[in-house]
Coordinates of C-alpha atoms and ligand atoms in Angstrom, one line a residue:
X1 CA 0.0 0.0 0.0
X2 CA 3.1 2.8 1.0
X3 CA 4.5 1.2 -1.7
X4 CA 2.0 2.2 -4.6
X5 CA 1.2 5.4 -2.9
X6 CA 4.8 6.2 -3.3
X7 CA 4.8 5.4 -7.1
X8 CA 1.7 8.0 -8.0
X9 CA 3.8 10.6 -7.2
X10 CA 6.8 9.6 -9.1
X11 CA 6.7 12.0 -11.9
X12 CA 7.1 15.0 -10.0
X13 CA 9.2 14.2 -7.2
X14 CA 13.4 14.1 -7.1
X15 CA 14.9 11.1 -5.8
X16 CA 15.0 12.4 -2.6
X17 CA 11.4 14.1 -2.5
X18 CA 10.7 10.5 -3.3
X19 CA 12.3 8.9 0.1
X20 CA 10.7 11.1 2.3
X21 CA 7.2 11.2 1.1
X22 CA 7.5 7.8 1.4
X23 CA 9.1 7.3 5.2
X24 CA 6.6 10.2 5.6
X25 CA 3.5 8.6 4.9
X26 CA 5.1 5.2 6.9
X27 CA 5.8 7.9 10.1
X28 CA 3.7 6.6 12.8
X29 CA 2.0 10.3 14.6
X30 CA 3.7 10.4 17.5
X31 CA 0.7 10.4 20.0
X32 CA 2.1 11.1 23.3
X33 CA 0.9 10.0 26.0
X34 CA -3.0 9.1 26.1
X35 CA -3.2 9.7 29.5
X36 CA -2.4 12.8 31.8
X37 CA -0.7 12.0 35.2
X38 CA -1.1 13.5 38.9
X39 CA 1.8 12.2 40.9
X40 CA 1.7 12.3 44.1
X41 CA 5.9 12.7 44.6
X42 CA 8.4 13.6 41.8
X43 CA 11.9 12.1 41.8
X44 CA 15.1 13.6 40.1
X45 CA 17.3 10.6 38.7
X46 CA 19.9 10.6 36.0
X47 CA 18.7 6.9 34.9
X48 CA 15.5 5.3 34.3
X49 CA 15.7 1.2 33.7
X50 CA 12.0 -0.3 33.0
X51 CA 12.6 -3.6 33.8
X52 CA 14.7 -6.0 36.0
X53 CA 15.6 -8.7 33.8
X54 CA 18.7 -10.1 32.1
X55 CA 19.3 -6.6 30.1
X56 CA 18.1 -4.2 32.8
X57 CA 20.1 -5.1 35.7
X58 CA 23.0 -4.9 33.2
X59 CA 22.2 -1.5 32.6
X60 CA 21.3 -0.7 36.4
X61 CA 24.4 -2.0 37.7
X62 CA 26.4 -0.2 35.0
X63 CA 25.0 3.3 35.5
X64 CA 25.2 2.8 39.2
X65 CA 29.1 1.7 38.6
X66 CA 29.4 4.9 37.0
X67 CA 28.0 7.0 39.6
X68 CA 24.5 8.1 38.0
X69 CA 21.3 8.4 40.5
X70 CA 19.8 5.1 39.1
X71 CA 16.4 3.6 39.4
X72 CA 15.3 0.2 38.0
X73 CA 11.4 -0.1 38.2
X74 CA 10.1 -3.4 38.1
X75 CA 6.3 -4.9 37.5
X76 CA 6.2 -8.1 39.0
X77 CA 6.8 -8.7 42.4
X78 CA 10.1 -9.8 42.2
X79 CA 13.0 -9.1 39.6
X80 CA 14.5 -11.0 36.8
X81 CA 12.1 -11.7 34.3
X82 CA 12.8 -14.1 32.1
X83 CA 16.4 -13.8 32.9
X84 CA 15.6 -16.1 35.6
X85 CA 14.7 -19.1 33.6
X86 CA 18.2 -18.6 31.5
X87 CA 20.8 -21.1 31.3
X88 CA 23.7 -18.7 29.7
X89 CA 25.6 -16.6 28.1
X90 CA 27.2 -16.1 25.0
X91 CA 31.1 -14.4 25.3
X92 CA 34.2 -14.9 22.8
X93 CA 37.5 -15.1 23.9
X94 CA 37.1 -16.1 27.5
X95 CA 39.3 -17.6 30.2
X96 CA 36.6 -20.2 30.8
X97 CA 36.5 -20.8 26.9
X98 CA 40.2 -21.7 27.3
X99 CA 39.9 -23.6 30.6
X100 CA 37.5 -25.6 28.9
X101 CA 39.9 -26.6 26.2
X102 CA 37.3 -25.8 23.5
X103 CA 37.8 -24.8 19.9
X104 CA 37.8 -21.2 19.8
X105 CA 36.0 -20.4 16.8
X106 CA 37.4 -17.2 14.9
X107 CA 36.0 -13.3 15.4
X108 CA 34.7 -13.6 11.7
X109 CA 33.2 -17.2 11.3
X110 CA 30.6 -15.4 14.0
X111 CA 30.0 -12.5 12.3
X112 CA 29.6 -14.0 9.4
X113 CA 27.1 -16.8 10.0
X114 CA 23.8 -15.0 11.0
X115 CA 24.9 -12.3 8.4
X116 CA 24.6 -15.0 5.5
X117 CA 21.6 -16.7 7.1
X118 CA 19.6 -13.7 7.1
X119 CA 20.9 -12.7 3.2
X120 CA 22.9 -9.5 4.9
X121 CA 19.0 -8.0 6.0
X122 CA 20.3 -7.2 9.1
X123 CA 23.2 -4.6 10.5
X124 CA 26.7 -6.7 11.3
X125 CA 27.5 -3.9 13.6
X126 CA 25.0 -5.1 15.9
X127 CA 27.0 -8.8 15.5
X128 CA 30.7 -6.5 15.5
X129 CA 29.6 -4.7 18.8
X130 CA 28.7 -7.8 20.9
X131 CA 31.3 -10.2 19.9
X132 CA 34.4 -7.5 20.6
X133 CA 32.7 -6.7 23.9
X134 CA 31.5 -10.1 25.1
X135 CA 34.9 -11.4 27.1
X136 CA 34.8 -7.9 28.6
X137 CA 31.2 -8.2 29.4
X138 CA 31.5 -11.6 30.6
X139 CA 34.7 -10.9 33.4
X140 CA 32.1 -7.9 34.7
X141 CA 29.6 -10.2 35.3
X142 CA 31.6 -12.9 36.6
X143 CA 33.7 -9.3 39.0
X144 CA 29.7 -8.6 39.8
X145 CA 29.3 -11.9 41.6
X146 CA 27.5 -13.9 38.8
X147 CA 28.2 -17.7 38.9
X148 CA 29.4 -20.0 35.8
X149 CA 29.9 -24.0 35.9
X150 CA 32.9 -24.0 34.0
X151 CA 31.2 -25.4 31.3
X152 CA 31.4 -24.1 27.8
X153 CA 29.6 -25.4 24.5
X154 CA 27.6 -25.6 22.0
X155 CA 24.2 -25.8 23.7
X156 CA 23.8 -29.2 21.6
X157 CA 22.8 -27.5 18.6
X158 CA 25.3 -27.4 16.1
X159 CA 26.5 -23.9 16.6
X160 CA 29.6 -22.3 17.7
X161 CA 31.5 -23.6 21.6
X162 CA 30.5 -20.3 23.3
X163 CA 27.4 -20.8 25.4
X164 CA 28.7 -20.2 29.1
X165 CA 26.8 -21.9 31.2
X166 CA 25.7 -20.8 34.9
X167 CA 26.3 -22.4 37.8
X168 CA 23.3 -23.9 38.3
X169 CA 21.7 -23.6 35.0
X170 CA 19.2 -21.3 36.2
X171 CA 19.8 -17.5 35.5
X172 CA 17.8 -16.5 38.7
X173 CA 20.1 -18.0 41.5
X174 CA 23.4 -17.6 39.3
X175 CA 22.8 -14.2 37.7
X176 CA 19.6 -12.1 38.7
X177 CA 20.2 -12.2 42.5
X178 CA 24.2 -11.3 42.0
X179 CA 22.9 -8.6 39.9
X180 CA 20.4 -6.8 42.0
X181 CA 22.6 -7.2 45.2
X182 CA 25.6 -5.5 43.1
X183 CA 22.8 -2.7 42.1
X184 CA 22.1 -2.0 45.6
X185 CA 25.5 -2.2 47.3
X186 CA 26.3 0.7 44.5
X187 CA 23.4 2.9 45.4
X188 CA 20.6 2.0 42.4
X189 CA 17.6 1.7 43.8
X190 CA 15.1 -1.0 42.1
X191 CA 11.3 -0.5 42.6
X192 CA 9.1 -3.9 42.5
X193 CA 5.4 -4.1 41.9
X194 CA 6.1 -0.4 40.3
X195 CA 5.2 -0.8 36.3
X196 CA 6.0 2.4 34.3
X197 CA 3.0 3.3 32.9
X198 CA 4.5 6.2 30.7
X199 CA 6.8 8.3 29.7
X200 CA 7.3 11.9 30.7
X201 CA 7.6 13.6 27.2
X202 CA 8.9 17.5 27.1
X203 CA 9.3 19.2 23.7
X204 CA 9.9 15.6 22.1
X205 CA 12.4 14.4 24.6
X206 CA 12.0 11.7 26.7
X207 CA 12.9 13.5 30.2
X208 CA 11.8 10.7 32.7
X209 CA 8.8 8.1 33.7
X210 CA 5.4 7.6 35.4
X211 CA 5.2 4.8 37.5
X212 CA 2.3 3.2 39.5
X213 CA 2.7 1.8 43.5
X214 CA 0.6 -1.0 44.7
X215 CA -1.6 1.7 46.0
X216 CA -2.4 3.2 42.9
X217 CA -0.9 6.4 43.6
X218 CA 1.6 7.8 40.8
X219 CA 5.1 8.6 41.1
X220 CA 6.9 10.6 38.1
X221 CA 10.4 10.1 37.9
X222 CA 12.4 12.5 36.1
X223 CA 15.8 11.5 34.0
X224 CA 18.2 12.1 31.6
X225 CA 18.2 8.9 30.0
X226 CA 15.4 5.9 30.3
X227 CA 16.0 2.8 29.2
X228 CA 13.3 0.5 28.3
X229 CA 14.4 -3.4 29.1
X230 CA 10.8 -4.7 29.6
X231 CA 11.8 -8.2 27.4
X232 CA 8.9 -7.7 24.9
X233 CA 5.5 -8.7 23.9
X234 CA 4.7 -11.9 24.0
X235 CA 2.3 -12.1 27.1
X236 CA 0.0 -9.4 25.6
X237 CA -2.6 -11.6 23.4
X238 CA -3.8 -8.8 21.7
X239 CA -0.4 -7.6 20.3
X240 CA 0.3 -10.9 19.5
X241 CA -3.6 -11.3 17.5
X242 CA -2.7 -8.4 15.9
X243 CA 0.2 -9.6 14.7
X244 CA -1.4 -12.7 12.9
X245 CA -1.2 -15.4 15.8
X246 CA -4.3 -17.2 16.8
X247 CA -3.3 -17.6 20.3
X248 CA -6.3 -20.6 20.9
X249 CA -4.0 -22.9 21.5
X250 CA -0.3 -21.1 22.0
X251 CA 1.4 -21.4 26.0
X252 CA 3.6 -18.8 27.0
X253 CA 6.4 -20.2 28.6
X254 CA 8.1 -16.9 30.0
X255 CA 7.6 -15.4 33.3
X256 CA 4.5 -13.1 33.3
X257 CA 4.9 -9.2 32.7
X258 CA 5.9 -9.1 29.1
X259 CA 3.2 -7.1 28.1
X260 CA 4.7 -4.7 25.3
X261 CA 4.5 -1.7 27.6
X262 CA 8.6 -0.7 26.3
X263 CA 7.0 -0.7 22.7
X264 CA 4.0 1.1 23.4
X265 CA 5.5 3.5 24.9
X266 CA 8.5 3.9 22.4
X267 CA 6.5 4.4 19.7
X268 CA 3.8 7.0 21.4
X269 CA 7.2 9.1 21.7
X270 CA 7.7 8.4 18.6
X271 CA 10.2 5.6 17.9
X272 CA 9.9 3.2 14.9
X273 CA 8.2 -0.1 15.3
X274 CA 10.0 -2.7 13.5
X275 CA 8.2 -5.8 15.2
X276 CA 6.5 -7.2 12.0
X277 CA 10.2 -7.6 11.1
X278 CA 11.7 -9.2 14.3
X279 CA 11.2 -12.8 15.8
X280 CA 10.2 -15.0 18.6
X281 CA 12.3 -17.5 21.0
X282 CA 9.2 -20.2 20.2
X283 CA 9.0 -23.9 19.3
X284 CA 6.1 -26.0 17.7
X285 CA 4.5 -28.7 20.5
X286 CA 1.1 -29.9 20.7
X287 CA -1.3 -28.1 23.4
X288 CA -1.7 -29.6 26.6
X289 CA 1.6 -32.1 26.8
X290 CA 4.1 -31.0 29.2
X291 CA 6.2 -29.2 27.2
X292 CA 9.3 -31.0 29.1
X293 CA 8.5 -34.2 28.8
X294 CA 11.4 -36.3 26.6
X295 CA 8.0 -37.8 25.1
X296 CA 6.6 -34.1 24.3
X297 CA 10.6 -33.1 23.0
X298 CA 10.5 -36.5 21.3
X299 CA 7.4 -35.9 19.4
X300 CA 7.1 -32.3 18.7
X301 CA 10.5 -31.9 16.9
X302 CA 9.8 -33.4 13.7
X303 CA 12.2 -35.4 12.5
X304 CA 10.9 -39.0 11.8
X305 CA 7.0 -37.8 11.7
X306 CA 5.2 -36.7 8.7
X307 CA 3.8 -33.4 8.6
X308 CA 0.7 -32.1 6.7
X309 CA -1.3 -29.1 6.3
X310 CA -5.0 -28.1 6.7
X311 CA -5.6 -29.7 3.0
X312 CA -3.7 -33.1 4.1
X313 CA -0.9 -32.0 2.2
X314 CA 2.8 -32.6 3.4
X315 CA 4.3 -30.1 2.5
X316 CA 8.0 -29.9 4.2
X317 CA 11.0 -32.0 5.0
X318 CA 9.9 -32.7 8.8
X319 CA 14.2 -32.5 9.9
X320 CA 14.1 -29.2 8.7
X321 CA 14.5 -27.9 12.4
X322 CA 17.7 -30.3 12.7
X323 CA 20.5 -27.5 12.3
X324 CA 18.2 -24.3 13.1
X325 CA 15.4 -25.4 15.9
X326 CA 13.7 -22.0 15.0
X327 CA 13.1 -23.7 11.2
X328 CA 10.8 -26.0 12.7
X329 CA 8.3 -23.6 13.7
X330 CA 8.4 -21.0 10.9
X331 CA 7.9 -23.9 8.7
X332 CA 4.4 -24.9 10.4
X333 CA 3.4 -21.4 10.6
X334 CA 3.7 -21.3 6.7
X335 CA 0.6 -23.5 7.1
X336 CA -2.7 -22.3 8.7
X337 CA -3.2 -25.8 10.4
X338 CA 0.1 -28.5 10.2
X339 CA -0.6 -32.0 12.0
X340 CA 1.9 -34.4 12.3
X341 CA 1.1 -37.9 12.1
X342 CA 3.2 -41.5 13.2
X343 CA 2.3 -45.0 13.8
X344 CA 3.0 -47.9 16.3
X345 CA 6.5 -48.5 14.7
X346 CA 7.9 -45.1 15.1
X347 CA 5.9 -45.4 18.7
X348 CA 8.2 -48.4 19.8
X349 CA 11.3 -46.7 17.9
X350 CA 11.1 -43.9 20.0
X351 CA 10.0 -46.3 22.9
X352 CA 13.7 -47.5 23.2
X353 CA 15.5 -44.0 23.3
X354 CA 12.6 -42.5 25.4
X355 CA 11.8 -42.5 29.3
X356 CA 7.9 -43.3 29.3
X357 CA 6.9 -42.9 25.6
X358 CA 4.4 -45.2 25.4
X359 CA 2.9 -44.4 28.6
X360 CA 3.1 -40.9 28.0
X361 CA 1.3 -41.6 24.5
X362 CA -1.3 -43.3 25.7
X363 CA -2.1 -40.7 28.1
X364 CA -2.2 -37.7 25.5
X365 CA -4.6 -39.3 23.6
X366 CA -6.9 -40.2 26.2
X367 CA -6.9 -36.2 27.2
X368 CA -6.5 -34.9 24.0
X369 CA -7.1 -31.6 25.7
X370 CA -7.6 -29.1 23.1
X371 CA -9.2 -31.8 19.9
X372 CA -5.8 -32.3 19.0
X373 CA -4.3 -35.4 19.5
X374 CA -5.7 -38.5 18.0
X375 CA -5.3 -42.5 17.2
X376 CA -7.0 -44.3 14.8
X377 CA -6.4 -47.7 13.0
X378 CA -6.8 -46.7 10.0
X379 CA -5.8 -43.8 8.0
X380 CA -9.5 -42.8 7.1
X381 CA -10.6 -42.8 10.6
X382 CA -7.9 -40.9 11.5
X383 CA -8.3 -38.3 8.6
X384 CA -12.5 -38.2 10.2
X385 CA -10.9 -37.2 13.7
X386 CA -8.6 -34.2 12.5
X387 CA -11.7 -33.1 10.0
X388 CA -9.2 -33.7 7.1
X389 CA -10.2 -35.2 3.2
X390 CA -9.7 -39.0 3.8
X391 CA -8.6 -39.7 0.5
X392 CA -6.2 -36.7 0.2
X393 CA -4.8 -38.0 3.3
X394 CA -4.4 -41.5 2.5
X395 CA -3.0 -40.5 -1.0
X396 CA -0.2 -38.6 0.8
X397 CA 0.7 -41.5 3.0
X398 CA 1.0 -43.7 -0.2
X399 CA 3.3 -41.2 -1.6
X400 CA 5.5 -40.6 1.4
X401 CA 5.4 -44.8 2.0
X402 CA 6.9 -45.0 -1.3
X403 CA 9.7 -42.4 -0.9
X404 CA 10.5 -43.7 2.4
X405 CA 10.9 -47.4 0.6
X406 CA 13.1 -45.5 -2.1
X407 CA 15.3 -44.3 0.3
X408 CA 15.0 -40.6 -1.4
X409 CA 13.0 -38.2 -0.5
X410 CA 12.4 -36.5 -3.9
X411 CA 9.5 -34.0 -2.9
X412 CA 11.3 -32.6 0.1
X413 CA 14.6 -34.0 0.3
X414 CA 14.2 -35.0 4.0
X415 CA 17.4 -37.1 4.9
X416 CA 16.8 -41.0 4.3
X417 CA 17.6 -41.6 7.8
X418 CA 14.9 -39.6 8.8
X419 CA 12.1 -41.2 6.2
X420 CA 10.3 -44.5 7.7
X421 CA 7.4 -46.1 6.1
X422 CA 4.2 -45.3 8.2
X423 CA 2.1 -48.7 8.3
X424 CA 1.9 -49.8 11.3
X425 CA -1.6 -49.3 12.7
X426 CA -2.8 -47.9 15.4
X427 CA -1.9 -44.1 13.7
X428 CA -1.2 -41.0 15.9
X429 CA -1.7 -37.5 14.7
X430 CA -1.1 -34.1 17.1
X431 CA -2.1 -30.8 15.9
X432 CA 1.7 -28.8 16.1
X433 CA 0.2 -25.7 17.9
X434 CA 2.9 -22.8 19.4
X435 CA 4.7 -22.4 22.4
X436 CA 6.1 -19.2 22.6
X437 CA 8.7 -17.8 24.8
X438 CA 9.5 -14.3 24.3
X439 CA 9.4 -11.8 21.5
X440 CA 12.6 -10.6 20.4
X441 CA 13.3 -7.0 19.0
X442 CA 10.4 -4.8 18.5
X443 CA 11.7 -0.9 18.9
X444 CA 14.1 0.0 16.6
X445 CA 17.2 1.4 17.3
X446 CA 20.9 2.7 16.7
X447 CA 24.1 1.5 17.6
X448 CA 24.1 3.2 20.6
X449 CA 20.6 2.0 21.6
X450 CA 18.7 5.0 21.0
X451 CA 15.4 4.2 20.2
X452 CA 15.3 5.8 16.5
X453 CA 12.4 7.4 14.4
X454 CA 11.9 5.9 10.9
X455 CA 14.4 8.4 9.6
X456 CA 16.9 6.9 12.0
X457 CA 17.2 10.1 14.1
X458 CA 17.3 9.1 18.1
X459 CA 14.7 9.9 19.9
X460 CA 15.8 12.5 22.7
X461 CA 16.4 10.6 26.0
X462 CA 15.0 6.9 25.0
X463 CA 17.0 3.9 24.9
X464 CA 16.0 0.4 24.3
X465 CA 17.9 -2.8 24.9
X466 CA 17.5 -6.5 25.4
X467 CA 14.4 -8.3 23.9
X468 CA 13.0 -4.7 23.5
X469 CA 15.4 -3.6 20.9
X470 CA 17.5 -6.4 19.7
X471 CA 18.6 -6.1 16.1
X472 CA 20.7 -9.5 15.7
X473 CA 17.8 -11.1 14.4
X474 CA 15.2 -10.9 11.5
X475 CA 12.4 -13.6 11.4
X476 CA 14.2 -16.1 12.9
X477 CA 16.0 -16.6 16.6
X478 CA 18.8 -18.6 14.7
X479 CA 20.5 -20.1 17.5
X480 CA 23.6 -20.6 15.0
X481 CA 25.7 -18.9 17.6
X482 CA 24.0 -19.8 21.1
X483 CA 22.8 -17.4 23.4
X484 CA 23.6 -14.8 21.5
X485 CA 20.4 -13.4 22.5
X486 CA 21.9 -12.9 26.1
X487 CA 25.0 -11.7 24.7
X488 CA 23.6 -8.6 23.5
X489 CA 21.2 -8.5 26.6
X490 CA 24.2 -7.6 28.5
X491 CA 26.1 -5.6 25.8
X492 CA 23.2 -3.3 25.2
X493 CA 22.2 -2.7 28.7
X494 CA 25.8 -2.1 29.8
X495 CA 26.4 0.2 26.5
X496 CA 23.3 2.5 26.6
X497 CA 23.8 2.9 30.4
X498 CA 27.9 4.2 29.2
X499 CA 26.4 6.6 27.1
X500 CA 24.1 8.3 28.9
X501 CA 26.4 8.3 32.0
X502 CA 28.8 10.1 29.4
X503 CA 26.3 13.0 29.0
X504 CA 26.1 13.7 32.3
Ligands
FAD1 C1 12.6 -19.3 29.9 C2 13.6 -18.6 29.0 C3 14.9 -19.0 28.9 C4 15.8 -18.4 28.1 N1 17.1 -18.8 28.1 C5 18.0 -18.1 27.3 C6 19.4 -18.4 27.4 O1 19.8 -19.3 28.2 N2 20.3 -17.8 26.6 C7 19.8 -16.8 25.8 O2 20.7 -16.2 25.1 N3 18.5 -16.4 25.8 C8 17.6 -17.0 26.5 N4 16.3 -16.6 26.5 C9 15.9 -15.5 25.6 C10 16.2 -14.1 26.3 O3 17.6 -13.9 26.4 C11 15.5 -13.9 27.6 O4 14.2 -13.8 27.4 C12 16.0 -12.7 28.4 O5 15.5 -12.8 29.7 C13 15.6 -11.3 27.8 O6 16.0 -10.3 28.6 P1 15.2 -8.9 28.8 O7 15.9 -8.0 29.7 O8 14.9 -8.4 27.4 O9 13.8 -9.3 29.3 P2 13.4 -10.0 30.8 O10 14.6 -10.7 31.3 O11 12.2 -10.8 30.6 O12 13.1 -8.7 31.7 C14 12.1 -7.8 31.4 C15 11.5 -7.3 32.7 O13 10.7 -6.1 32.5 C16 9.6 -6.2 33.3 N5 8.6 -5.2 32.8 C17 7.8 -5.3 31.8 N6 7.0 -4.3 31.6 C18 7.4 -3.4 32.6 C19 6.9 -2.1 33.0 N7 6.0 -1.5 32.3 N8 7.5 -1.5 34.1 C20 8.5 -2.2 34.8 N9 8.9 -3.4 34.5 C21 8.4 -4.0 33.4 C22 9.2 -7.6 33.3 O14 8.3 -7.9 34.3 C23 10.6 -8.3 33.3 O15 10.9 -8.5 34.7 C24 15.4 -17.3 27.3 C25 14.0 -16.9 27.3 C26 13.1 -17.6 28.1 C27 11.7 -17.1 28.2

């Protein structure tokens, strides 16, 4: 639509004129606030965090370090977000990466990778910045109490040997309470239960926060930089609806909190939303299985299954998740309904690898919680139970039977390995429904973190870091280089609390 409204006035525009009519017409207005405030006490800070997770107690803890009158407001009762369900960190160039005797992979093999996966879409400088700051970033963390095993790796996907694991795999004993104890012993004060409900806009500039106390009452806190580390979206149904997700049948599997208040409120002062364009930390399973079971992990990765769409088409290679885990679920949600279906064999081959499978099967299917999860002995009764065309559905079976027998997979390629003749009754098929985790990038933003306008100018006093702002990734959280995501959690809150502390 911008697009064409663009081209009608080609003839008499320049190049230029050309541009900015069209960033023009795709300019948000720059509402302001909806809402006028009466606080009942006004602060004086120099920093503004919103939010107490992985990326704002980085930032808290470095403005503090710095010496700026800090406060981190937090909306749940207690801090961390979902910084306290993390398991690690990416850094290059450690001591611990040397300790652990791995195979340091080069400066530019990194940089490279998610640059080539996402066809050069998205700014290396993002990639440059947090891979030369990540030892240094790691050593603060590890200086600010936070706890590692030792233990360096690959996180078991393929990518690169620099996921740092914590102590005890759980980012809320090893990192989060460090953090916030470091915060406090320098002077930042964090605020729980205390959401920011808006920003204080003067003239265009972002010049501090309104928060709300348990009580209701309103407290305005004035600043000269905020920083908006509230980790996303992806609890607030109606962003995510609007979006294009049916949420029916999605789990969250974040903390609550994650509401999209940073990217509401960045764009009312005028910032540029750039969340159509960004990605989730999510993963196809099946509604109502424990999302941890080995038989739910077993089942819900693809692999050895056959997958088919709303029509009874297959219409993937299944083990197209093998390398990138994120592939598996943009691939279903190319599809407005994907099932995957197995029988008894693959049951019992999975049996022998898997704690409980068959039990665990057996259960699902007597729940089948939300009409998704059905077994059938033949392949026309299970076609009646997911509403799909029996003989479209029987047709595909033949078809992927008899590329299975080949041993290639000439529609999709799927690796032979992979391909096993489904013919063995009783059938199974699971609707793949979405579990989501957290959004990740949303508010777009420089290299300094400066939440930009869509003509790349900062917006005066408004930063954005963490799962608010993160520009490492397009549509997909690759997980090529593992934890990453954390990487720049750390990077961004530490290097937009450095700037502002400059200006002071
Ligand atoms: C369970 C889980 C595990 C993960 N593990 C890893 C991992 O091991 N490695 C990795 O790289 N990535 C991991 N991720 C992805 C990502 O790194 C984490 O989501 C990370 O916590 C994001 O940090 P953040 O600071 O952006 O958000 P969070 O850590 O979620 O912090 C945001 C905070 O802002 C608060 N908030 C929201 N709105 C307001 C408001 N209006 N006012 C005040 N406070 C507000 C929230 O309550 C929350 O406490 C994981 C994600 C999840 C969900």
């Amino acid at each position: 639509m911008g697009g064409a409204a663009a081209l009608v006035g080609l003839a008499a525009c320049s190049p230029n004129d050309q541009n900015s009519s069209a960033k023009d017409s795709a300019k948000p207005e720059t509402a302001g606030n909806a809402k006028t405030y009466e606080p009942t006490e006004v602060i004086d800070a120099d920093v503004v965090v919103v939010g107490s997770g992985s990326s704002g107690m980085c930032a808290t803890v470095q403005a503090a370090e710095l010496g700026a009158k800090t406060y981190c407001l937090e909306k749940n009762a207690e801090v961390g977000g979902n910084g306290r369900g993390t398991e690690g960190i990416f850094a290059l160039g450690t001591s611990a990466q040397r300790d652990a005797g791995v195979q340091i992979p080069t400066f530019r093999e990194i940089i490279a990778t998610d640059a080539e996966f996402f066809n050069y879409r998205i700014n290396s400088l993002f990639w440059v910045d947090m891979v030369s700051n990540s030892a240094d970033n790691w050593e603060w963390l590890v200086g600010n109490g936070v706890k590692f095993s030792g233990v360096v790796d690959n996180y078991g996907v393929g990518g690169v040997p620099c996921f740092h694991w914590f102590v005890d795999a759980n980012g809320g004993d090893s990192y989060i309470e460090p953090m916030a104890a470091k915060a406090e012993e320098l002077g930042a004060t964090i605020m729980t239960s205390t959401p920011v409900v808006d920003l204080v806009i003067t003239d265009g500039a972002v010049t501090g926060v309104y928060a709300e106390r348990e009580d209701g009452s309103v407290i305005q806190i004035n600043a000269k930089g905020v920083i908006l580390a509230s980790g996303g979206y992806a609890n607030n149904v109606e962003m995510m609806e609007a979006r294009g997700y049916d949420m029916t049948y999605t789990i969250n599997q974040g903390r609550p909190g994650h509401d999209g208040d940073g990217l509401r409120m960045a764009v009312a002062a005028g910032a540029q939303d750039v969340s159509l364009e960004r990605c989730f930390l999510r993963d196809p399973y099946t509604y109502g299985l424990n999302f941890f079971l080995p038989f739910s992990f077993a089942v819900c990765r693809g692999g050895p299954m056959m997958w088919v769409n709303q029509d009874a088409e297959r219409y993937v290679n299944e083990a197209c998740g093998s390398v990138t885990p994120g592939n598996n679920s943009n691939a279903v949600h190319t599809q407005k309904v994907s099932w995957l279906i197995f029988d008894q064999a693959q049951a019992e081959r999975f049996a022998e690898t898997t704690e409980n499978f068959l039990a665990d099967l057996a259960d699902a299917v007597a729940q089948c919680p939300g009409d998704n999860i059905y077994q059938a002995d033949t392949i026309e009764a299970l076609a009646g139970a997911a509403k799909l065309d029996p003989a479209t559905l029987k047709a595909t079976l033949e078809r992927y039977n008899e590329l299975a027998k080949s041993g290639v997979d000439e529609d999709f390629n799927k690796p032979a390995e992979k391909m096993f003749p489904l013919e063995t009754p009783p059938y199974y098929i699971f609707r793949q429904d979405m579990s989501f985790w957290t959004s990740i990038g949303g508010i777009h933003t420089n290299r300094k973190f400066q939440a930009v306008d869509v003509d790349g100018n900062p917006v005066p006093g408004l930063y954005a870091v963490g799962t608010d702002g993160c520009e490492l990734y397009r549509e997909t959280y690759t997980m090529n280089i593992p934890a990453s995501c954390q990487g720049n959690n750390c990077n961004s809150g530490r290097m937009a609390a450095k700037e502002i502390c400059a200006a002071l």
